[in-house]
mmCIF file of C-alpha atoms and ligand atoms in Angstrom:
data_model
loop_
_atom_site.group_PDB
_atom_site.id
_atom_site.type_symbol
_atom_site.label_atom_id
_atom_site.label_comp_id
_atom_site.label_asym_id
_atom_site.label_seq_id
_atom_site.Cartn_x
_atom_site.Cartn_y
_atom_site.Cartn_z
ATOM 1 C CA UNK A 168 -59.791 29.217 78.159
ATOM 2 C CA UNK A 169 -63.409 27.299 77.915
ATOM 3 C CA UNK A 170 -63.941 23.913 76.143
ATOM 4 C CA UNK A 171 -65.591 25.400 73.592
ATOM 5 C CA UNK A 172 -63.395 27.981 72.566
ATOM 6 C CA UNK A 173 -60.224 25.578 71.796
ATOM 7 C CA UNK A 174 -62.710 23.283 70.211
ATOM 8 C CA UNK A 175 -63.167 26.125 67.607
ATOM 9 C CA UNK A 176 -59.611 26.539 67.190
ATOM 10 C CA UNK A 177 -59.229 22.794 66.406
ATOM 11 C CA UNK A 178 -61.575 22.889 64.551
ATOM 12 C CA UNK A 179 -60.372 25.903 62.091
ATOM 13 C CA UNK A 180 -56.760 24.418 62.638
ATOM 14 C CA UNK A 181 -57.963 20.688 61.228
ATOM 15 C CA UNK A 182 -60.071 22.974 57.895
ATOM 16 C CA UNK A 183 -56.987 25.265 57.406
ATOM 17 C CA UNK A 184 -54.302 22.237 57.592
ATOM 18 C CA UNK A 185 -56.693 19.831 54.831
ATOM 19 C CA UNK A 186 -57.154 22.984 52.925
ATOM 20 C CA UNK A 187 -53.224 23.187 52.792
ATOM 21 C CA UNK A 188 -52.919 19.838 51.711
ATOM 22 C CA UNK A 189 -54.572 20.141 48.799
ATOM 23 C CA UNK A 190 -52.261 22.534 47.383
ATOM 24 C CA UNK A 191 -49.109 20.604 48.175
ATOM 25 C CA UNK A 192 -47.932 19.253 45.032
ATOM 26 C CA UNK A 193 -44.466 17.604 45.696
ATOM 27 C CA UNK A 194 -42.765 15.836 48.549
ATOM 28 C CA UNK A 195 -40.744 18.821 50.081
ATOM 29 C CA UNK A 196 -43.866 20.911 50.755
ATOM 30 C CA UNK A 197 -45.330 17.825 51.907
ATOM 31 C CA UNK A 198 -42.628 17.742 54.552
ATOM 32 C CA UNK A 199 -42.894 21.249 55.364
ATOM 33 C CA UNK A 200 -46.702 20.729 55.701
ATOM 34 C CA UNK A 201 -45.959 17.443 58.303
ATOM 35 C CA UNK A 202 -43.380 19.869 60.130
ATOM 36 C CA UNK A 203 -46.226 22.348 60.461
ATOM 37 C CA UNK A 204 -48.669 20.429 61.545
ATOM 38 C CA UNK A 205 -47.947 17.658 62.551
ATOM 39 C CA UNK A 206 -44.673 17.707 64.064
ATOM 40 C CA UNK A 207 -43.579 18.511 67.822
ATOM 41 C CA UNK A 208 -43.699 22.324 67.420
ATOM 42 C CA UNK A 209 -46.830 22.309 65.046
ATOM 43 C CA UNK A 210 -49.434 24.494 66.047
ATOM 44 C CA UNK A 211 -51.712 20.955 66.968
ATOM 45 C CA UNK A 212 -49.351 20.592 69.666
ATOM 46 C CA UNK A 213 -49.610 23.907 71.003
ATOM 47 C CA UNK A 214 -53.379 23.125 71.488
ATOM 48 C CA UNK A 215 -52.260 20.485 73.160
ATOM 49 C CA UNK A 216 -50.716 22.356 75.620
ATOM 50 C CA UNK A 217 -53.418 24.999 76.573
ATOM 51 C CA UNK A 218 -55.382 21.582 77.540
ATOM 52 C CA UNK A 219 -54.165 22.135 80.766
ATOM 53 C CA UNK A 220 -56.399 25.493 80.949
ATOM 54 C CA UNK A 221 -59.673 23.363 80.714
ATOM 55 C CA UNK A 222 -61.355 21.955 83.550
ATOM 56 C CA UNK A 223 -60.740 18.056 84.983
ATOM 57 C CA UNK A 224 -63.600 16.676 83.269
ATOM 58 C CA UNK A 225 -63.045 18.290 79.977
ATOM 59 C CA UNK A 226 -59.716 17.579 79.553
ATOM 60 C CA UNK A 227 -60.080 13.491 78.274
ATOM 61 C CA UNK A 228 -62.779 14.917 76.258
ATOM 62 C CA UNK A 229 -60.114 17.081 74.488
ATOM 63 C CA UNK A 230 -57.781 15.016 74.580
ATOM 64 C CA UNK A 231 -59.910 12.844 72.220
ATOM 65 C CA UNK A 232 -60.916 15.264 69.700
ATOM 66 C CA UNK A 233 -57.123 16.004 69.303
ATOM 67 C CA UNK A 234 -56.201 12.894 68.830
ATOM 68 C CA UNK A 235 -59.143 12.106 66.390
ATOM 69 C CA UNK A 236 -57.753 15.628 64.327
ATOM 70 C CA UNK A 237 -54.112 14.212 64.556
ATOM 71 C CA UNK A 238 -55.114 10.865 63.195
ATOM 72 C CA UNK A 239 -57.177 12.683 60.582
ATOM 73 C CA UNK A 240 -54.699 14.656 59.668
ATOM 74 C CA UNK A 241 -51.982 11.526 59.410
ATOM 75 C CA UNK A 242 -54.453 10.213 57.443
ATOM 76 C CA UNK A 243 -54.624 12.454 54.577
ATOM 77 C CA UNK A 244 -51.097 13.276 54.982
ATOM 78 C CA UNK A 245 -50.320 9.203 54.266
ATOM 79 C CA UNK A 246 -52.919 9.087 51.335
ATOM 80 C CA UNK A 247 -51.181 12.564 49.744
ATOM 81 C CA UNK A 248 -47.672 10.810 50.345
ATOM 82 C CA UNK A 249 -48.747 7.918 48.312
ATOM 83 C CA UNK A 250 -50.118 10.102 45.460
ATOM 84 C CA UNK A 251 -47.092 12.149 45.277
ATOM 85 C CA UNK A 252 -44.683 9.377 44.983
ATOM 86 C CA UNK A 253 -46.519 7.630 42.520
ATOM 87 C CA UNK A 254 -46.595 11.039 40.535
ATOM 88 C CA UNK A 255 -42.618 11.528 40.918
ATOM 89 C CA UNK A 256 -41.851 8.074 39.765
ATOM 90 C CA UNK A 257 -43.840 8.375 37.050
ATOM 91 C CA UNK A 258 -42.454 11.530 36.023
ATOM 92 C CA UNK A 259 -39.026 9.930 36.804
ATOM 93 C CA UNK A 260 -39.429 7.076 34.829
ATOM 94 C CA UNK A 261 -41.190 8.822 31.213
ATOM 95 C CA UNK A 262 -38.013 11.032 31.581
ATOM 96 C CA UNK A 263 -35.633 7.811 31.515
ATOM 97 C CA UNK A 264 -37.254 6.352 29.079
ATOM 98 C CA UNK A 265 -34.951 4.719 25.906
ATOM 99 C CA UNK A 266 -36.310 5.297 22.799
ATOM 100 C CA UNK A 267 -35.410 1.659 21.305
ATOM 101 C CA UNK A 268 -36.520 3.261 17.274
ATOM 102 C CA UNK A 269 -34.158 5.691 17.530
ATOM 103 C CA UNK A 270 -31.255 4.605 15.058
ATOM 104 C CA UNK A 271 -27.800 3.591 16.752
ATOM 105 C CA UNK A 272 -24.644 5.652 16.262
ATOM 106 C CA UNK A 273 -22.359 4.745 13.503
ATOM 107 C CA UNK A 274 -19.284 2.715 13.766
ATOM 108 C CA UNK A 275 -16.120 3.539 12.115
ATOM 109 C CA UNK A 276 -14.266 0.374 11.717
ATOM 110 C CA UNK A 277 -10.529 0.355 11.367
ATOM 111 C CA UNK A 278 -8.407 -0.558 8.245
ATOM 112 C CA UNK A 279 -5.173 -1.952 8.613
ATOM 113 C CA UNK A 280 -2.472 0.431 6.540
ATOM 114 C CA UNK A 281 -1.744 -0.480 2.691
ATOM 115 C CA UNK A 282 1.848 -1.609 4.377
ATOM 116 C CA UNK A 283 0.830 -3.850 6.792
ATOM 117 C CA UNK A 284 -1.484 -5.636 4.363
ATOM 118 C CA UNK A 285 1.696 -5.913 2.381
ATOM 119 C CA UNK A 286 4.200 -7.296 5.220
ATOM 120 C CA UNK A 287 1.537 -9.680 6.505
ATOM 121 C CA UNK A 288 0.679 -10.959 2.943
ATOM 122 C CA UNK A 289 4.289 -11.325 2.261
ATOM 123 C CA UNK A 290 5.512 -13.038 5.327
ATOM 124 C CA UNK A 291 2.497 -15.369 4.894
ATOM 125 C CA UNK A 292 4.131 -16.735 1.676
ATOM 126 C CA UNK A 293 7.554 -16.978 3.146
ATOM 127 C CA UNK A 294 6.291 -18.595 6.260
ATOM 128 C CA UNK A 295 5.023 -20.736 3.536
ATOM 129 C CA UNK A 296 7.880 -21.827 2.339
ATOM 130 C CA UNK A 297 9.074 -22.444 5.204
ATOM 131 C CA UNK A 298 10.863 -19.119 6.482
ATOM 132 C CA UNK A 299 11.095 -17.538 9.563
ATOM 133 C CA UNK A 300 10.431 -13.775 10.661
ATOM 134 C CA UNK A 301 12.970 -11.257 12.865
ATOM 135 C CA UNK A 302 13.018 -7.991 13.560
ATOM 136 C CA UNK A 303 15.988 -5.558 15.294
ATOM 137 C CA UNK A 304 16.562 -2.434 16.137
ATOM 138 C CA UNK A 305 16.605 0.433 13.599
ATOM 139 C CA UNK A 306 19.648 2.180 15.167
ATOM 140 C CA UNK A 307 22.410 0.023 14.262
ATOM 141 C CA UNK A 308 26.488 0.067 14.992
ATOM 142 C CA UNK A 309 28.400 0.531 11.739
ATOM 143 C CA UNK A 310 29.457 -3.011 11.712
ATOM 144 C CA UNK A 311 26.573 -4.516 10.791
ATOM 145 C CA UNK A 312 24.897 -2.202 8.783
ATOM 146 C CA UNK A 313 27.858 -1.937 6.832
ATOM 147 C CA UNK A 314 31.142 -3.765 7.669
ATOM 148 C CA UNK A 315 29.646 -6.681 7.611
ATOM 149 C CA UNK A 316 28.440 -6.111 4.697
ATOM 150 C CA UNK A 317 31.409 -5.511 2.615
ATOM 151 C CA UNK A 318 30.990 -2.017 2.368
ATOM 152 C CA UNK A 319 34.371 -0.805 4.140
ATOM 153 C CA UNK A 320 35.503 2.420 5.416
ATOM 154 C CA UNK A 321 36.136 4.203 1.971
ATOM 155 C CA UNK A 322 32.938 2.737 0.259
ATOM 156 C CA UNK A 323 30.632 5.778 -1.486
ATOM 157 C CA UNK A 324 27.345 4.414 0.269
ATOM 158 C CA UNK A 325 28.362 4.921 3.425
ATOM 159 C CA UNK A 326 28.781 9.034 2.684
ATOM 160 C CA UNK A 327 26.913 11.648 5.051
ATOM 161 C CA UNK A 328 25.518 12.318 1.765
ATOM 162 C CA UNK A 329 23.466 8.927 2.070
ATOM 163 C CA UNK A 330 22.843 7.778 5.735
ATOM 164 C CA UNK A 331 21.675 9.470 9.211
ATOM 165 C CA UNK A 332 24.146 9.040 11.135
ATOM 166 C CA UNK A 333 23.531 9.305 15.516
ATOM 167 C CA UNK A 334 27.553 8.959 16.343
ATOM 168 C CA UNK A 335 30.532 8.252 13.956
ATOM 169 C CA UNK A 336 29.792 4.597 15.128
ATOM 170 C CA UNK A 337 25.579 5.103 15.104
ATOM 171 C CA UNK A 338 23.496 5.243 12.489
ATOM 172 C CA UNK A 339 19.811 4.658 11.112
ATOM 173 C CA UNK A 340 20.132 1.646 9.680
ATOM 174 C CA UNK A 341 20.163 2.350 5.920
ATOM 175 C CA UNK A 342 18.779 -1.725 5.213
ATOM 176 C CA UNK A 343 17.672 -4.297 7.221
ATOM 177 C CA UNK A 344 20.785 -6.828 6.325
ATOM 178 C CA UNK A 345 22.221 -6.104 9.911
ATOM 179 C CA UNK A 346 19.497 -8.473 11.258
ATOM 180 C CA UNK A 347 20.350 -11.048 8.596
ATOM 181 C CA UNK A 348 23.956 -10.938 9.634
ATOM 182 C CA UNK A 349 22.812 -11.482 13.298
ATOM 183 C CA UNK A 350 20.891 -14.158 12.302
ATOM 184 C CA UNK A 351 23.348 -15.931 10.191
ATOM 185 C CA UNK A 352 25.643 -15.580 13.399
ATOM 186 C CA UNK A 353 22.937 -16.699 15.759
ATOM 187 C CA UNK A 354 21.886 -20.162 13.649
ATOM 188 C CA UNK A 355 26.107 -20.713 12.750
ATOM 189 C CA UNK A 356 26.758 -23.786 12.131
ATOM 190 C CA UNK A 357 23.418 -24.817 11.476
ATOM 191 C CA UNK A 358 21.997 -24.957 8.185
ATOM 192 C CA UNK A 359 19.765 -23.867 6.103
ATOM 193 C CA UNK A 360 19.076 -19.955 6.930
ATOM 194 C CA UNK A 361 15.839 -18.974 5.645
ATOM 195 C CA UNK A 362 14.653 -15.860 7.285
ATOM 196 C CA UNK A 363 12.563 -12.885 6.214
ATOM 197 C CA UNK A 364 13.101 -8.897 7.491
ATOM 198 C CA UNK A 365 10.480 -6.439 7.103
ATOM 199 C CA UNK A 366 11.627 -3.798 8.509
ATOM 200 C CA UNK A 367 12.244 0.455 8.375
ATOM 201 C CA UNK A 368 14.975 1.941 7.138
ATOM 202 C CA UNK A 369 16.568 5.323 6.599
ATOM 203 C CA UNK A 370 18.213 7.055 3.771
ATOM 204 C CA UNK A 371 19.162 10.204 2.928
ATOM 205 C CA UNK A 372 16.933 10.775 0.090
ATOM 206 C CA UNK A 373 14.695 13.698 -1.296
ATOM 207 C CA UNK A 374 11.314 12.903 -1.391
ATOM 208 C CA UNK A 375 9.333 13.312 -4.324
ATOM 209 C CA UNK A 376 6.574 11.008 -5.752
ATOM 210 C CA UNK A 377 8.886 7.669 -5.859
ATOM 211 C CA UNK A 378 11.430 7.769 -2.937
ATOM 212 C CA UNK A 379 10.792 8.666 0.816
ATOM 213 C CA UNK A 380 13.860 9.293 3.076
ATOM 214 C CA UNK A 381 12.259 6.841 5.259
ATOM 215 C CA UNK A 382 10.901 3.371 4.114
ATOM 216 C CA UNK A 383 9.888 -0.387 4.649
ATOM 217 C CA UNK A 384 12.359 -2.764 3.378
ATOM 218 C CA UNK A 385 11.732 -7.019 3.068
ATOM 219 C CA UNK A 386 14.780 -8.018 3.027
ATOM 220 C CA UNK A 387 14.948 -12.161 2.345
ATOM 221 C CA UNK A 388 17.995 -14.718 3.317
ATOM 222 C CA UNK A 389 18.610 -18.387 2.285
ATOM 223 C CA UNK A 390 22.278 -20.073 3.030
ATOM 224 C CA UNK A 391 22.820 -23.207 2.910
ATOM 225 C CA UNK A 392 24.906 -26.155 0.827
ATOM 226 C CA UNK A 393 24.362 -26.105 -2.810
ATOM 227 C CA UNK A 394 22.292 -23.077 -3.583
ATOM 228 C CA UNK A 395 22.097 -21.830 -6.771
ATOM 229 C CA UNK A 396 20.850 -19.151 -8.342
ATOM 230 C CA UNK A 397 17.790 -21.003 -9.910
ATOM 231 C CA UNK A 398 17.071 -21.773 -6.419
ATOM 232 C CA UNK A 399 16.568 -17.654 -5.854
ATOM 233 C CA UNK A 400 14.794 -17.637 -9.221
ATOM 234 C CA UNK A 401 12.147 -19.904 -7.970
ATOM 235 C CA UNK A 402 11.747 -18.485 -4.914
ATOM 236 C CA UNK A 403 11.255 -15.143 -6.562
ATOM 237 C CA UNK A 404 8.963 -16.828 -9.045
ATOM 238 C CA UNK A 405 6.862 -18.411 -6.424
ATOM 239 C CA UNK A 406 6.714 -14.867 -4.564
ATOM 240 C CA UNK A 407 5.408 -13.305 -7.639
ATOM 241 C CA UNK A 408 2.605 -15.425 -8.347
ATOM 242 C CA UNK A 409 1.169 -15.658 -4.725
ATOM 243 C CA UNK A 410 1.451 -12.205 -5.160
ATOM 244 C CA UNK A 411 0.227 -10.912 -8.551
ATOM 245 C CA UNK A 412 -1.452 -14.019 -10.032
ATOM 246 C CA UNK A 413 -0.911 -17.148 -10.532
ATOM 247 C CA UNK A 414 0.791 -16.398 -14.262
ATOM 248 C CA UNK A 415 3.197 -14.245 -13.054
ATOM 249 C CA UNK A 416 6.924 -14.579 -14.550
ATOM 250 C CA UNK A 417 9.373 -12.845 -12.851
ATOM 251 C CA UNK A 418 12.882 -11.809 -15.052
ATOM 252 C CA UNK A 419 16.452 -11.346 -13.731
ATOM 253 C CA UNK A 420 18.506 -8.507 -15.268
ATOM 254 C CA UNK A 421 22.360 -8.138 -14.528
ATOM 255 C CA UNK A 422 22.832 -5.353 -11.480
ATOM 256 C CA UNK A 423 24.997 -4.576 -9.140
ATOM 257 C CA UNK A 424 25.199 -4.773 -5.016
ATOM 258 C CA UNK A 425 28.040 -4.916 -2.700
ATOM 259 C CA UNK A 426 26.677 -7.656 -0.707
ATOM 260 C CA UNK A 427 26.329 -9.988 -3.602
ATOM 261 C CA UNK A 428 28.422 -11.328 -6.303
ATOM 262 C CA UNK A 429 26.374 -11.788 -8.862
ATOM 263 C CA UNK A 430 23.912 -9.482 -8.211
ATOM 264 C CA UNK A 431 20.054 -9.546 -10.458
ATOM 265 C CA UNK A 432 17.555 -6.794 -10.675
ATOM 266 C CA UNK A 433 14.196 -8.435 -10.145
ATOM 267 C CA UNK A 434 11.186 -7.549 -12.979
ATOM 268 C CA UNK A 435 7.125 -8.603 -13.220
ATOM 269 C CA UNK A 436 5.163 -8.895 -15.878
ATOM 270 C CA UNK A 437 3.517 -5.219 -16.251
ATOM 271 C CA UNK A 438 0.566 -5.463 -13.648
ATOM 272 C CA UNK A 439 -1.039 -2.479 -15.635
ATOM 273 C CA UNK A 440 -0.402 -3.624 -19.470
ATOM 274 C CA UNK A 441 0.186 -7.251 -18.816
ATOM 275 C CA UNK A 442 3.293 -7.074 -20.884
ATOM 276 C CA UNK A 443 2.233 -5.034 -24.035
ATOM 277 C CA UNK A 444 4.017 -2.345 -23.050
ATOM 278 C CA UNK A 445 2.429 1.597 -22.053
ATOM 279 C CA UNK A 446 3.390 4.094 -19.994
ATOM 280 C CA UNK A 447 3.574 2.436 -16.527
ATOM 281 C CA UNK A 448 6.410 0.462 -17.641
ATOM 282 C CA UNK A 449 7.432 2.759 -20.075
ATOM 283 C CA UNK A 450 6.508 0.449 -23.081
ATOM 284 C CA UNK A 451 8.962 -2.376 -21.973
ATOM 285 C CA UNK A 452 6.268 -4.837 -20.499
ATOM 286 C CA UNK A 453 8.297 -5.218 -17.103
ATOM 287 C CA UNK A 454 8.486 -3.285 -13.786
ATOM 288 C CA UNK A 455 11.296 -3.772 -11.713
ATOM 289 C CA UNK A 456 10.153 -5.095 -7.678
ATOM 290 C CA UNK A 457 13.240 -6.038 -6.019
ATOM 291 C CA UNK A 458 17.101 -6.056 -5.730
ATOM 292 C CA UNK A 459 18.589 -9.399 -5.233
ATOM 293 C CA UNK A 460 21.951 -11.740 -6.204
ATOM 294 C CA UNK A 461 24.332 -14.752 -4.591
ATOM 295 C CA UNK A 462 25.245 -13.702 -1.073
ATOM 296 C CA UNK A 463 29.109 -12.334 -1.545
ATOM 297 C CA UNK A 464 31.240 -14.631 -0.123
ATOM 298 C CA UNK A 465 33.148 -12.370 2.015
ATOM 299 C CA UNK A 466 29.516 -11.589 3.840
ATOM 300 C CA UNK A 467 29.074 -15.276 4.108
ATOM 301 C CA UNK A 468 32.706 -15.530 5.874
ATOM 302 C CA UNK A 469 32.398 -12.539 7.982
ATOM 303 C CA UNK A 470 28.962 -14.378 9.844
ATOM 304 C CA UNK A 471 30.714 -17.610 10.209
ATOM 305 C CA UNK A 472 29.440 -19.549 6.946
ATOM 306 C CA UNK A 473 32.544 -21.151 5.311
ATOM 307 C CA UNK A 474 32.078 -20.130 1.723
ATOM 308 C CA UNK A 475 33.762 -22.490 0.225
ATOM 309 C CA UNK A 476 30.854 -24.915 1.784
ATOM 310 C CA UNK A 477 27.741 -22.670 2.178
ATOM 311 C CA UNK A 478 26.250 -20.494 -0.665
ATOM 312 C CA UNK A 479 22.981 -18.582 0.123
ATOM 313 C CA UNK A 480 20.907 -16.237 -2.199
ATOM 314 C CA UNK A 481 19.423 -12.746 -0.786
ATOM 315 C CA UNK A 482 17.264 -10.291 -1.890
ATOM 316 C CA UNK A 483 15.556 -7.138 -0.968
ATOM 317 C CA UNK A 484 12.327 -4.951 -1.741
ATOM 318 C CA UNK A 485 10.309 -2.438 -1.082
ATOM 319 C CA UNK A 486 7.182 -2.715 0.907
ATOM 320 C CA UNK A 487 5.939 0.926 -0.424
ATOM 321 C CA UNK A 488 6.688 -0.166 -4.066
ATOM 322 C CA UNK A 489 5.068 -3.248 -3.947
ATOM 323 C CA UNK A 490 1.888 -1.746 -2.469
ATOM 324 C CA UNK A 491 2.070 1.019 -4.965
ATOM 325 C CA UNK A 492 1.848 -1.775 -7.749
ATOM 326 C CA UNK A 493 -0.702 -4.062 -5.836
ATOM 327 C CA UNK A 494 -2.740 -1.246 -5.226
ATOM 328 C CA UNK A 495 -2.018 1.504 -8.038
ATOM 329 C CA UNK A 496 -0.964 4.496 -5.911
ATOM 330 C CA UNK A 497 0.939 6.897 -7.681
ATOM 331 C CA UNK A 498 2.450 8.553 -5.031
ATOM 332 C CA UNK A 499 4.387 7.531 -2.401
ATOM 333 C CA UNK A 500 3.933 10.127 -0.091
ATOM 334 C CA UNK A 501 0.262 8.977 0.355
ATOM 335 C CA UNK A 502 1.232 6.159 2.218
ATOM 336 C CA UNK A 503 2.669 8.461 4.737
ATOM 337 C CA UNK A 504 0.391 11.346 5.229
ATOM 338 C CA UNK A 505 -2.544 9.381 6.797
ATOM 339 C CA UNK A 506 -5.408 11.118 5.269
ATOM 340 C CA UNK A 507 -8.583 8.935 5.955
ATOM 341 C CA UNK A 508 -10.140 9.317 2.669
ATOM 342 C CA UNK A 509 -7.420 7.709 1.225
ATOM 343 C CA UNK A 510 -7.068 5.072 4.142
ATOM 344 C CA UNK A 511 -10.603 3.940 4.273
ATOM 345 C CA UNK A 512 -10.506 2.718 0.757
ATOM 346 C CA UNK A 513 -8.251 -0.374 2.231
ATOM 347 C CA UNK A 514 -11.215 -1.374 4.528
ATOM 348 C CA UNK A 515 -12.226 -3.872 2.226
ATOM 349 C CA UNK A 516 -10.881 -7.690 2.289
HETATM 350 C C1 LIG B 259 16.828 -3.469 -2.110
HETATM 351 C C2 LIG B 259 17.817 -4.477 -2.716
HETATM 352 C C3 LIG B 259 19.292 -5.972 -1.421
HETATM 353 C C4 LIG B 259 20.158 -8.194 -0.153
HETATM 354 C C5 LIG B 259 19.608 -6.532 -0.468
HETATM 355 C C6 LIG B 259 21.394 -8.940 1.298
HETATM 356 C C7 LIG B 259 21.504 -9.426 2.670
HETATM 357 C C8 LIG B 259 22.558 -10.222 3.003
HETATM 358 C C9 LIG B 259 23.679 -10.570 2.375
HETATM 359 C C10 LIG B 259 23.305 -10.019 1.046
HETATM 360 CL CL1 LIG B 259 22.784 -10.273 4.809
HETATM 361 N N1 LIG B 259 22.596 -9.283 0.379
HETATM 362 N N2 LIG B 259 20.715 -8.231 0.696
HETATM 363 C C11 LIG B 259 20.652 -8.349 -1.598
HETATM 364 C C12 LIG B 259 20.396 -7.782 -2.313
HETATM 365 C C13 LIG B 259 19.550 -6.904 -3.121
HETATM 366 O O1 LIG B 259 17.830 -5.021 -1.899
HETATM 367 O O2 LIG B 259 16.255 -3.337 -1.151
HETATM 368 N N3 LIG B 259 16.039 -2.878 -3.189
HETATM 369 C C14 LIG B 259 15.006 -1.582 -2.432
#
C-alpha cells in the first residue's frame, strides 16, 4: 500500500464520516457514529494499522494526516453533541411545562354530620353551665342498664321484645343512663354531680320516619342537696333558648319513667308556627323535645347518694329529634343514609 492510496482512503473515510454525521439526529446514533469512526475498532484505527506498510520516511507524514483527521472528526463530534444536547434539553423542558392558566381541581370540603353538630352545640351549652361530659360502652350489663335504674327483673322494658340481648347478662344499652350511674359512683361522696352523656343507644323498634332502632341519646344528670323541680325547669329553659332562640319557653307535662319520680315530658313552643297551631304541632302550639324528672330515690340510694340528704334531676332526649326540629328534616332515616346530596346541605356555618 503506497502513501497516495492510503491518503485517498483516509480522505474518503473523512468525507464519508462528515456526510454520515450530518444525518445524525439524536445522541444515541451520535454514540454509534463515534464508535464507528473514532473508536478502537473504527475504520480510522484500521488505517493506522496499515501505516506499517509505508516507507519509513512516509510514516510520520501519514501519522500527521491521521491525527488531523482524528482531531477534525473529534471537533465535528463535539459540535454535534452540543447541538443535540441543547435540542434534547429544550424538548424536555417544553414537554414538562406547567400551564399555570389551567383552572385548579375543585376540592369537596367536608361537613359535620347534623347529629355531630347537634351533639357539639348541646355539649357547649351544658359545658357553659358547669356540666362535665362522659361517655362509655355501648355493650352494657343488665346491672347498669336496668337494675341500677329501678328496672327490676320483671319490668316490661327488659323484654326481649324491646332490647337487643347478647347474653343473659350482656345487652346493647337502651339508654346512656348506665354512664350516669357510673359517674355517680365515681363522684360519691362529692357533690354536685353535673354530667352530660351523649351516645348511641339501641332499641328493638320498627324503623319508620320518626323511629330508629339505633339513635343518639343525650342525657343530663344533676345531684346535690336541695335540687328541686324548678332547677330542672330553669336548666331546660336555658337549653331551649340556646338551641332554638332567646324567646323560647318550655312546658312540663306529667309523665312516667321508672327512674324518675315525679316525671315530666318537656315541650317547646312549636318551631314551625311559633305557637299558633299547625300541622307540625297537631294544632297544639307545642312540640315534645325530651323526657325528664326528679331522680328516683331508689336510683340515688343504689348509686351511693343517701336520698334523705340528696336529690337530683335527670333528662334525656334524642339528638336526631333535635336535629330534625332545628334543620326541618322530616324523615329520621335521612340521617343514616349518608346521601351526599343531603349531607352537603350542612356545609354552612
Ligand atoms: C328520653 C327520656 C330520660 C332520664 C332519661 C335518668 C338517668 C338517671 C337517673 C334518672 Cl341515672 N333518670 N335519665 C330521666 C328521664 C327521662 O330520657 O330519653 N327520651 C328520648
